[in-house]
PDB file of C-alpha atoms in Angstrom:
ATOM      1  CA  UNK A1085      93.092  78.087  64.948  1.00  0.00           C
ATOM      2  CA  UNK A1086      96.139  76.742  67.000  1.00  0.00           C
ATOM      3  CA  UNK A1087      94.852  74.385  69.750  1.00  0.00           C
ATOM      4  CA  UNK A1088      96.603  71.562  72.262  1.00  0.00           C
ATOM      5  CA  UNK A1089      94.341  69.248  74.205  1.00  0.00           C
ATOM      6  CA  UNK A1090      96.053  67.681  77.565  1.00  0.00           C
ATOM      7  CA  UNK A1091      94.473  64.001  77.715  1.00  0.00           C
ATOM      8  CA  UNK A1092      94.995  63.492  81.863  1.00  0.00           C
ATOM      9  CA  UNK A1093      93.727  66.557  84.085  1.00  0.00           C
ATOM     10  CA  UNK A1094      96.186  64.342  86.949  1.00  0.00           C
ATOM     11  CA  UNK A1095      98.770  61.703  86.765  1.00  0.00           C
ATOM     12  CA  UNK A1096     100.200  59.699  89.611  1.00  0.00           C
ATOM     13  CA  UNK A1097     103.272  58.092  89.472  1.00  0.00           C
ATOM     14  CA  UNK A1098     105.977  56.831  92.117  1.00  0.00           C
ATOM     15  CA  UNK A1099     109.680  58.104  92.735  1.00  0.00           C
ATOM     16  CA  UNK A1100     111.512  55.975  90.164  1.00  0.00           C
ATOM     17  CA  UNK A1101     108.846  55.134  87.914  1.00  0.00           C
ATOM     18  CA  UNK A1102     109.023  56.982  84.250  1.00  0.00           C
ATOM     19  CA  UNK A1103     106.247  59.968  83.979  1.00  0.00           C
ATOM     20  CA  UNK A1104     104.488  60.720  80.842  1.00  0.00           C
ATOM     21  CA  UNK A1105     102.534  63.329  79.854  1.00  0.00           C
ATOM     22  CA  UNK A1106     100.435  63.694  77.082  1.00  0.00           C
ATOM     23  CA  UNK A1107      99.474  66.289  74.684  1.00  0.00           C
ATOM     24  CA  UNK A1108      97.462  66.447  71.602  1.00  0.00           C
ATOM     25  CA  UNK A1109      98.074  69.323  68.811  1.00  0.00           C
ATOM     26  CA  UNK A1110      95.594  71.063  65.750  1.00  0.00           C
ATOM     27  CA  UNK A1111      97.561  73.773  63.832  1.00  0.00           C
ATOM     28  CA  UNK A1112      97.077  74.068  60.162  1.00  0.00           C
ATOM     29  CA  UNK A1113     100.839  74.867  59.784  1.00  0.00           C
ATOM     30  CA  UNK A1114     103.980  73.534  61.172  1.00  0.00           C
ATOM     31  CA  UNK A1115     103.486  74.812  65.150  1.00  0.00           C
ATOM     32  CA  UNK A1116     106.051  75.527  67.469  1.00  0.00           C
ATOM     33  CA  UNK A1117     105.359  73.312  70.809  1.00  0.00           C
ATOM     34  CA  UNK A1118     106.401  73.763  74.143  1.00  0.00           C
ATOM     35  CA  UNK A1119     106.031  72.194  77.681  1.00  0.00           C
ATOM     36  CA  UNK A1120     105.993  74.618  80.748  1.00  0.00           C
ATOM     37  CA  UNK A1121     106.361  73.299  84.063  1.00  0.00           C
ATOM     38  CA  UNK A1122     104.981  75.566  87.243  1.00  0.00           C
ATOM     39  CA  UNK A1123     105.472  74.772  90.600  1.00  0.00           C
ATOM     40  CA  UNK A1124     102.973  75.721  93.789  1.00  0.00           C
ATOM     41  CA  UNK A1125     103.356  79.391  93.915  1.00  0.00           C
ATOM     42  CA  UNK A1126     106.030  80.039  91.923  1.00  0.00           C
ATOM     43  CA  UNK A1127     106.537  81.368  88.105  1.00  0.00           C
ATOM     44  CA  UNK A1128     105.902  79.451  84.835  1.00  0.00           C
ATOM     45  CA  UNK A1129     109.373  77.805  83.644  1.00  0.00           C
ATOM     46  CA  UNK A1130     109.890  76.817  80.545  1.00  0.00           C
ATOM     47  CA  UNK A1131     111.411  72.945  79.985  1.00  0.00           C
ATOM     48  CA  UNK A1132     111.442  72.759  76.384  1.00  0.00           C
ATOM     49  CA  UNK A1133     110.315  73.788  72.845  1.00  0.00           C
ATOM     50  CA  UNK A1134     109.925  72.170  69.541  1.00  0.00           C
ATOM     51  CA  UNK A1135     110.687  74.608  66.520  1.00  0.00           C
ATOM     52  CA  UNK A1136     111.039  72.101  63.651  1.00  0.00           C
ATOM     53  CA  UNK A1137     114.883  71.307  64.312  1.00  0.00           C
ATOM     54  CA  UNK A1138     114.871  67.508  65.787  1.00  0.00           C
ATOM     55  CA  UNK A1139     111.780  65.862  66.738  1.00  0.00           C
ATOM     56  CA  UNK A1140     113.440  64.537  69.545  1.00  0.00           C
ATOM     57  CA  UNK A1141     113.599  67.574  71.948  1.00  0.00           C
ATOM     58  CA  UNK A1142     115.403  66.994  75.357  1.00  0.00           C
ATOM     59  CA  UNK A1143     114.743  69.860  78.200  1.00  0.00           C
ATOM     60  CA  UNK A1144     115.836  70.461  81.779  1.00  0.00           C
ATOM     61  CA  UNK A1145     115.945  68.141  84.635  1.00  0.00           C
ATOM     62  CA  UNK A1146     115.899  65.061  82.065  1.00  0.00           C
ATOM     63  CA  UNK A1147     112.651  65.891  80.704  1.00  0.00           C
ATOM     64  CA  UNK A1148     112.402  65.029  77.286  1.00  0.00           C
ATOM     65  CA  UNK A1149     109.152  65.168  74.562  1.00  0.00           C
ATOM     66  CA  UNK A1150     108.949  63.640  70.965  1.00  0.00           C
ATOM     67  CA  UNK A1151     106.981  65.396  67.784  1.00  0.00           C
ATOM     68  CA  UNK A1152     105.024  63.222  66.074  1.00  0.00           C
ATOM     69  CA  UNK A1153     103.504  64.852  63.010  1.00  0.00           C
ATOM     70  CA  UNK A1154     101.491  61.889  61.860  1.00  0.00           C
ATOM     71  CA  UNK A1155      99.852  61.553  65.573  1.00  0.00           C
ATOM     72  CA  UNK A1156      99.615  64.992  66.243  1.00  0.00           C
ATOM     73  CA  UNK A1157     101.144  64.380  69.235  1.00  0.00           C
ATOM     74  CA  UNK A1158     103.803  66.300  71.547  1.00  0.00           C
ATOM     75  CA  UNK A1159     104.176  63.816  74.718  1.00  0.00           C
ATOM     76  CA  UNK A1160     106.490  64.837  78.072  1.00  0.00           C
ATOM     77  CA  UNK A1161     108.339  61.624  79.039  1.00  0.00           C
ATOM     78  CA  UNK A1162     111.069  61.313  82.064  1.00  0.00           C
ATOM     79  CA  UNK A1163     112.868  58.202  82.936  1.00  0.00           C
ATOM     80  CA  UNK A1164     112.483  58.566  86.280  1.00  0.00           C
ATOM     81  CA  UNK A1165     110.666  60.892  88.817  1.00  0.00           C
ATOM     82  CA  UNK A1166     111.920  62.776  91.286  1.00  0.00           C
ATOM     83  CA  UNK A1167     109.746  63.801  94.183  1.00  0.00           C
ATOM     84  CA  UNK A1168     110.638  67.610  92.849  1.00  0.00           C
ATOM     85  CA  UNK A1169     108.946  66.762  89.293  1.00  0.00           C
ATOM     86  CA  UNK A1170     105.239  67.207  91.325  1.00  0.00           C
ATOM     87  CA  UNK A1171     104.228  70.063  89.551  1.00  0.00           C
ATOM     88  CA  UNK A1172     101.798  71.221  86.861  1.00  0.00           C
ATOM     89  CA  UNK A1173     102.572  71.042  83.533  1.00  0.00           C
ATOM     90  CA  UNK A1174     101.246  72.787  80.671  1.00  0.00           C
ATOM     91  CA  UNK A1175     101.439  71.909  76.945  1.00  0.00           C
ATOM     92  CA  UNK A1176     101.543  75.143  74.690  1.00  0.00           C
ATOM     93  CA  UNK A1177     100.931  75.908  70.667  1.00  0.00           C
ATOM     94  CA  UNK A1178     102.306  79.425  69.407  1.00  0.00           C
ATOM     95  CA  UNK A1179      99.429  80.417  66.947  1.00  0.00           C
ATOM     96  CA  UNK A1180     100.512  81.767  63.630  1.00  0.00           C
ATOM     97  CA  UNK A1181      99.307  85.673  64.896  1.00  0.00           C
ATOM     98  CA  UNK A1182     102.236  87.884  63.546  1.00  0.00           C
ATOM     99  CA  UNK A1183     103.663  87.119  66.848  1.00  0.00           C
ATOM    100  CA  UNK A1184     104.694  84.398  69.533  1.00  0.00           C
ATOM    101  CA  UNK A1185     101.083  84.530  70.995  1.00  0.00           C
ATOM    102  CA  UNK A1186     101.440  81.462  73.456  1.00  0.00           C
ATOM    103  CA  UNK A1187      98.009  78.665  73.500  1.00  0.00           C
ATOM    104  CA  UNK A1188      97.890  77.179  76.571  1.00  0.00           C
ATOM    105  CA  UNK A1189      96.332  73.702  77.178  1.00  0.00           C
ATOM    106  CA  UNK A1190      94.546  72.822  80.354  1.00  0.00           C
ATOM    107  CA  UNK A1191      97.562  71.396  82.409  1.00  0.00           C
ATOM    108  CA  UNK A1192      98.353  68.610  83.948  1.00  0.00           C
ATOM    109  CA  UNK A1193      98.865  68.125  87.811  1.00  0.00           C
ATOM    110  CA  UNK A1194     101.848  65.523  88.335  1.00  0.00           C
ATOM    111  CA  UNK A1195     101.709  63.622  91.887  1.00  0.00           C
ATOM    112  CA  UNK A1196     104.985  61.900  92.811  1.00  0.00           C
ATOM    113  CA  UNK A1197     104.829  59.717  95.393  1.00  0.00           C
ATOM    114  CA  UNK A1198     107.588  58.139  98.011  1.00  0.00           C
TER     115      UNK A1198
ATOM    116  CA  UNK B 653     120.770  87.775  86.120  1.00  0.00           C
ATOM    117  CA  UNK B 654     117.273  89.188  87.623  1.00  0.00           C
ATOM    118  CA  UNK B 655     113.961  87.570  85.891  1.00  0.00           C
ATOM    119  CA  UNK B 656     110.756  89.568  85.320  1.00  0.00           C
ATOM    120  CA  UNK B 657     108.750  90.895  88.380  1.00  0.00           C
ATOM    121  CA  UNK B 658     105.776  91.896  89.292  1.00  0.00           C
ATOM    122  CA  UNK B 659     104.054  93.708  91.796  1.00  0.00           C
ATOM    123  CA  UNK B 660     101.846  93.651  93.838  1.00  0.00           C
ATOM    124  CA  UNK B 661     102.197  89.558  94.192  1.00  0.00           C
ATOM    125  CA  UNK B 662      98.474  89.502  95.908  1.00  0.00           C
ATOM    126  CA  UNK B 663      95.793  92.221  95.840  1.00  0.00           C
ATOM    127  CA  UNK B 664      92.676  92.325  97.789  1.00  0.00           C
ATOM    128  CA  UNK B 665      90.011  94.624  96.242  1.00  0.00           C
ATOM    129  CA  UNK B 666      86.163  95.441  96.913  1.00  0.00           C
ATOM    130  CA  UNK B 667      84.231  95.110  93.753  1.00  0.00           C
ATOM    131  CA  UNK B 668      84.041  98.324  91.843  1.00  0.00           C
ATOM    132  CA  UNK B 669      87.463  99.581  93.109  1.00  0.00           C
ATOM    133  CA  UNK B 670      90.305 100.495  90.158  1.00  0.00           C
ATOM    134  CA  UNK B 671      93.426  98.339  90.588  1.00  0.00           C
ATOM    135  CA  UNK B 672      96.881  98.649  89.063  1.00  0.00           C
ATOM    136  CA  UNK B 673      99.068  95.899  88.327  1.00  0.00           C
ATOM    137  CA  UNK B 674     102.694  96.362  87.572  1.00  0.00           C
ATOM    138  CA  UNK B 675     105.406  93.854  85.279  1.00  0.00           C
ATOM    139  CA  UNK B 676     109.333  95.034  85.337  1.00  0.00           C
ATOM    140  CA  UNK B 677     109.983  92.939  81.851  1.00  0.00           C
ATOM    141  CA  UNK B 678     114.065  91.621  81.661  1.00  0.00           C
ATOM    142  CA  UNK B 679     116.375  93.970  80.681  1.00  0.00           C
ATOM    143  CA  UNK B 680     116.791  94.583  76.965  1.00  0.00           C
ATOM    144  CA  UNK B 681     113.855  92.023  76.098  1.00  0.00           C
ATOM    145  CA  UNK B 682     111.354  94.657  73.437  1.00  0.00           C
ATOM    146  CA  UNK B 683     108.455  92.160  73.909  1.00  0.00           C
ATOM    147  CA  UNK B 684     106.592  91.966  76.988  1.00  0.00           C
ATOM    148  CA  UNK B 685     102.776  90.085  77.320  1.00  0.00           C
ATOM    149  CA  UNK B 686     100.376  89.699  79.725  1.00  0.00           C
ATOM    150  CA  UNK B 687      98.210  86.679  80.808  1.00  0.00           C
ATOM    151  CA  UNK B 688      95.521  85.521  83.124  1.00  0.00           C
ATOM    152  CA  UNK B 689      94.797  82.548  84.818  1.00  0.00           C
ATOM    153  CA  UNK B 690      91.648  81.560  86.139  1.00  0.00           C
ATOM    154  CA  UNK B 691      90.060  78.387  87.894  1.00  0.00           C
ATOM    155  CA  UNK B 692      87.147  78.523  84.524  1.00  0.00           C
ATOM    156  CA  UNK B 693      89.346  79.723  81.846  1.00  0.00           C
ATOM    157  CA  UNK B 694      93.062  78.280  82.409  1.00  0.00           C
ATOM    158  CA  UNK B 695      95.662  80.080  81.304  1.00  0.00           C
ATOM    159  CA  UNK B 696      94.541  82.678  78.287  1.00  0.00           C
ATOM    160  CA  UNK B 697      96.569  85.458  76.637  1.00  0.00           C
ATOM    161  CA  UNK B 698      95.197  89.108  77.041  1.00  0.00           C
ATOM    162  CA  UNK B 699      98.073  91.439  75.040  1.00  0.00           C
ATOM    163  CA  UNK B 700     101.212  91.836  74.008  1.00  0.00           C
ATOM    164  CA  UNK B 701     103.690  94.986  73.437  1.00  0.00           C
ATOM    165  CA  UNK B 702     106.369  95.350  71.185  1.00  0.00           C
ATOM    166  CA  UNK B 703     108.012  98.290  72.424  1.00  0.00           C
ATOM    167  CA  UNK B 704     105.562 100.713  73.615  1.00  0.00           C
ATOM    168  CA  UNK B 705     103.051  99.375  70.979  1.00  0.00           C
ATOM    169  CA  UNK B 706      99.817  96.887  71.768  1.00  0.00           C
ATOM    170  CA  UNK B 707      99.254  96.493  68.070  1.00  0.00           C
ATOM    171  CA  UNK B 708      96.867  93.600  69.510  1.00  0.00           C
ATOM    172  CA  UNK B 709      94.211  94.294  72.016  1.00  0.00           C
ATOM    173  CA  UNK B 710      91.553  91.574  71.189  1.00  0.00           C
ATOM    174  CA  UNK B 711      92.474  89.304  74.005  1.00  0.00           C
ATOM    175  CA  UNK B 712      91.308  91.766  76.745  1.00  0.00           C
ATOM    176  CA  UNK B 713      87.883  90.665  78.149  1.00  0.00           C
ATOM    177  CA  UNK B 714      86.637  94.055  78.292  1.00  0.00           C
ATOM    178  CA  UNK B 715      86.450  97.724  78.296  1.00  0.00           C
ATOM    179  CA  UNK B 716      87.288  97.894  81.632  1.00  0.00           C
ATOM    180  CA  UNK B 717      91.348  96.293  81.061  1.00  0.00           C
ATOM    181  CA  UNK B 718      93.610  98.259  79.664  1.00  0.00           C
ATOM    182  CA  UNK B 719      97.487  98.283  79.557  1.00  0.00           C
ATOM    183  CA  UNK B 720     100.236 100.840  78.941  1.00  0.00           C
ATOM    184  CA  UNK B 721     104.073 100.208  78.416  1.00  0.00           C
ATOM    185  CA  UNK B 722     106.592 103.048  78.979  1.00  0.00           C
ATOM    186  CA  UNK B 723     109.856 103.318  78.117  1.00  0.00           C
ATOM    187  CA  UNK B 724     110.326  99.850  76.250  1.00  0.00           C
ATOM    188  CA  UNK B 725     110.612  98.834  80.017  1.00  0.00           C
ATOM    189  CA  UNK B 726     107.762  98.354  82.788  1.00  0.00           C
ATOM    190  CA  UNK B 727     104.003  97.870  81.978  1.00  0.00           C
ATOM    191  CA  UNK B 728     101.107  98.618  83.687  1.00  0.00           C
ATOM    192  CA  UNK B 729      97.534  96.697  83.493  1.00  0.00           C
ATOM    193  CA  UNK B 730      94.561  98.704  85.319  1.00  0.00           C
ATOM    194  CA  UNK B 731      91.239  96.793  85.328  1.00  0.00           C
ATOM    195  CA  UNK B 732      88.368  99.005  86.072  1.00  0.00           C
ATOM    196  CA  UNK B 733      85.028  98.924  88.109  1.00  0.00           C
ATOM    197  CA  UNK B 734      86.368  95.536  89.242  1.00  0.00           C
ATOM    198  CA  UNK B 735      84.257  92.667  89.322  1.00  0.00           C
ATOM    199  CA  UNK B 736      84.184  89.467  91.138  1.00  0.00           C
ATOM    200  CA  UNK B 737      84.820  87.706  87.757  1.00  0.00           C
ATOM    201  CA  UNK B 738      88.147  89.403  87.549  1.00  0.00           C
ATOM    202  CA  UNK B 739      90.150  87.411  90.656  1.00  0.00           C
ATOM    203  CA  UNK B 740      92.471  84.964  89.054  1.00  0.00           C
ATOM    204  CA  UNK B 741      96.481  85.181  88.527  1.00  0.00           C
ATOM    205  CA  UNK B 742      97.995  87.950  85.868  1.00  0.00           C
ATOM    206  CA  UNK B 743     100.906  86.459  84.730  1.00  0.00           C
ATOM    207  CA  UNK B 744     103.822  88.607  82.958  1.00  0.00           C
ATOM    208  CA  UNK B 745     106.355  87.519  80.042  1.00  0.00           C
ATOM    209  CA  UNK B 746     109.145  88.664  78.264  1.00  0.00           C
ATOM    210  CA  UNK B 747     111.258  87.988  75.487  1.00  0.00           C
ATOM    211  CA  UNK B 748     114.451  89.389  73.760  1.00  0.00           C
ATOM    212  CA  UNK B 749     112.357  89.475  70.392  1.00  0.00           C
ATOM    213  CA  UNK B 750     109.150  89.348  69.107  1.00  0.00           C
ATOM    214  CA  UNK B 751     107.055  87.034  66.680  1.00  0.00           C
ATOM    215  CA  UNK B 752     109.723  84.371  65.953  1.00  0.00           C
ATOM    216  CA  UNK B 753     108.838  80.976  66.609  1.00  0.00           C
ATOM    217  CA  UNK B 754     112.080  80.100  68.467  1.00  0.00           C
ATOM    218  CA  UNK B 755     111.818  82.900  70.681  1.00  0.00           C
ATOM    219  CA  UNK B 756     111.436  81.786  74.770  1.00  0.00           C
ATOM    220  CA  UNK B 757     108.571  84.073  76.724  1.00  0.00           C
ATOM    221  CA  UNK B 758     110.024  84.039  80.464  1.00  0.00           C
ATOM    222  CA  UNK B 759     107.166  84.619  82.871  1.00  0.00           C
ATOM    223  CA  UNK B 760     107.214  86.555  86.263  1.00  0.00           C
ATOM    224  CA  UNK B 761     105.649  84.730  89.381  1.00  0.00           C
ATOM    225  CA  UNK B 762     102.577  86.702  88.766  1.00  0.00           C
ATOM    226  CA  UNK B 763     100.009  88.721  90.942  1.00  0.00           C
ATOM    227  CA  UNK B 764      96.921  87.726  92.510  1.00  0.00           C
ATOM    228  CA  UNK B 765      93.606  89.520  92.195  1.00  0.00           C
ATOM    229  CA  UNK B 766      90.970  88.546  94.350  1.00  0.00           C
ATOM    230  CA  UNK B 767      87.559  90.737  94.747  1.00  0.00           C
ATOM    231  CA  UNK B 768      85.782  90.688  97.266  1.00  0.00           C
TER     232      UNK B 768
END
């Protein structure tokens, strides 16, 4: 079975300072990956997605998140944060179902500080 | 263009009350899922319709969900004999196709259950 394990339940960084998120895969087939992003109160956006193309993937607001097949690994980096980027993030697997049934990890609460 | 909705965007029940929650999917997208999210379980899938079609139902916790899609368009998901263990979010997603990889889900800003 498709799983993703989020490492940090919260992360704290200051404006300026780069964020990174991490995220930890198991799929017995090449997965699809994505980060969503979901703001107090408000709808689950998507940032970006990782469908075998370029393991480099870049997503909105200068989010970007690298897949590493030999780590297993599908980390959310940012140069620089932006009180706006306080949010929580979720890491997601699409299990091999038939269809685009969505696996969502636990999340990650950002905290951006002045 | 508009994004999916859903209504109501907070219900207050009594336990053992019937409740009906409501997803208008985007316009011309054939799949449409539901999720819930819940302070013990995160975020976990419940069902998906292509077309009018659930051909999956295994994700609903019990007897007592069940969900209906009419018209390719809006979907309905009625819980039953609510319980307390039912409050949490029920998210709603769409997408233009269904079952390829590449395919973006784009989620409504959901409705919250709480029973009292």
């Amino acid at each position: 079975a498709q799983s993703v394990t989020q490492l940090d339940s919260h992360v704290s960084v200051s404006e300026g300072t780069p964020v990174l998120l991490r995220c930890n895969y198991s799929s017995s087939y090449s997965p699809s990956l994505f980060w969503y992003v979901q703001h107090p109160n408000k709808g689950l956006q998507l940032l970006l997605k990782y469908t075998s193309a370029a393991t480099l993937v870049k997503g909105i607001n200068g989010f970007e998140a690298e897949f590493k097949k030999s780590e297993t690994s599908f980390h959310l980096t940012k140069p620089s944060a932006h009180m706006s980027d306080a949010a929580e993030y979720f890491c997601v697997v699409s299990a091999n179902t038939g269809f685009q049934k969505l696996v969502f990890g636990t999340g990650t609460r950002l905290l951006v500080s002045p | 263009g508009a994004g999916v909705s859903q209504s109501p965007s907070n219900k207050v029940t009594e336990k053992g009350k019937d409740v009906e929650l409501r997803c208008d999917p985007i316009s011309g997208h054939t799949a449409l899922y539901w999720y819930r999210q819940s302070l013990g379980q995160g975020l976990e899938f419940l069902i998906y319709f292509q077309g009018n079609s659930a051909p999956d139902k295994s994700g609903l916790p019990s007897d007592r969900f069940s969900a209906e899609r009419t018209g390719g368009s809006v979907s309905t998901l009625t819980i039953q004999r609510t319980q307390q263990e039912d409050s949490a979010v029920y998210l709603c997603a769409s997408s233009l196709k269904l079952a390829t990889s590449t395919d973006t889900q784009y989620f409504g800003p959901g409705t919250r259950l709480t029973v009292l």
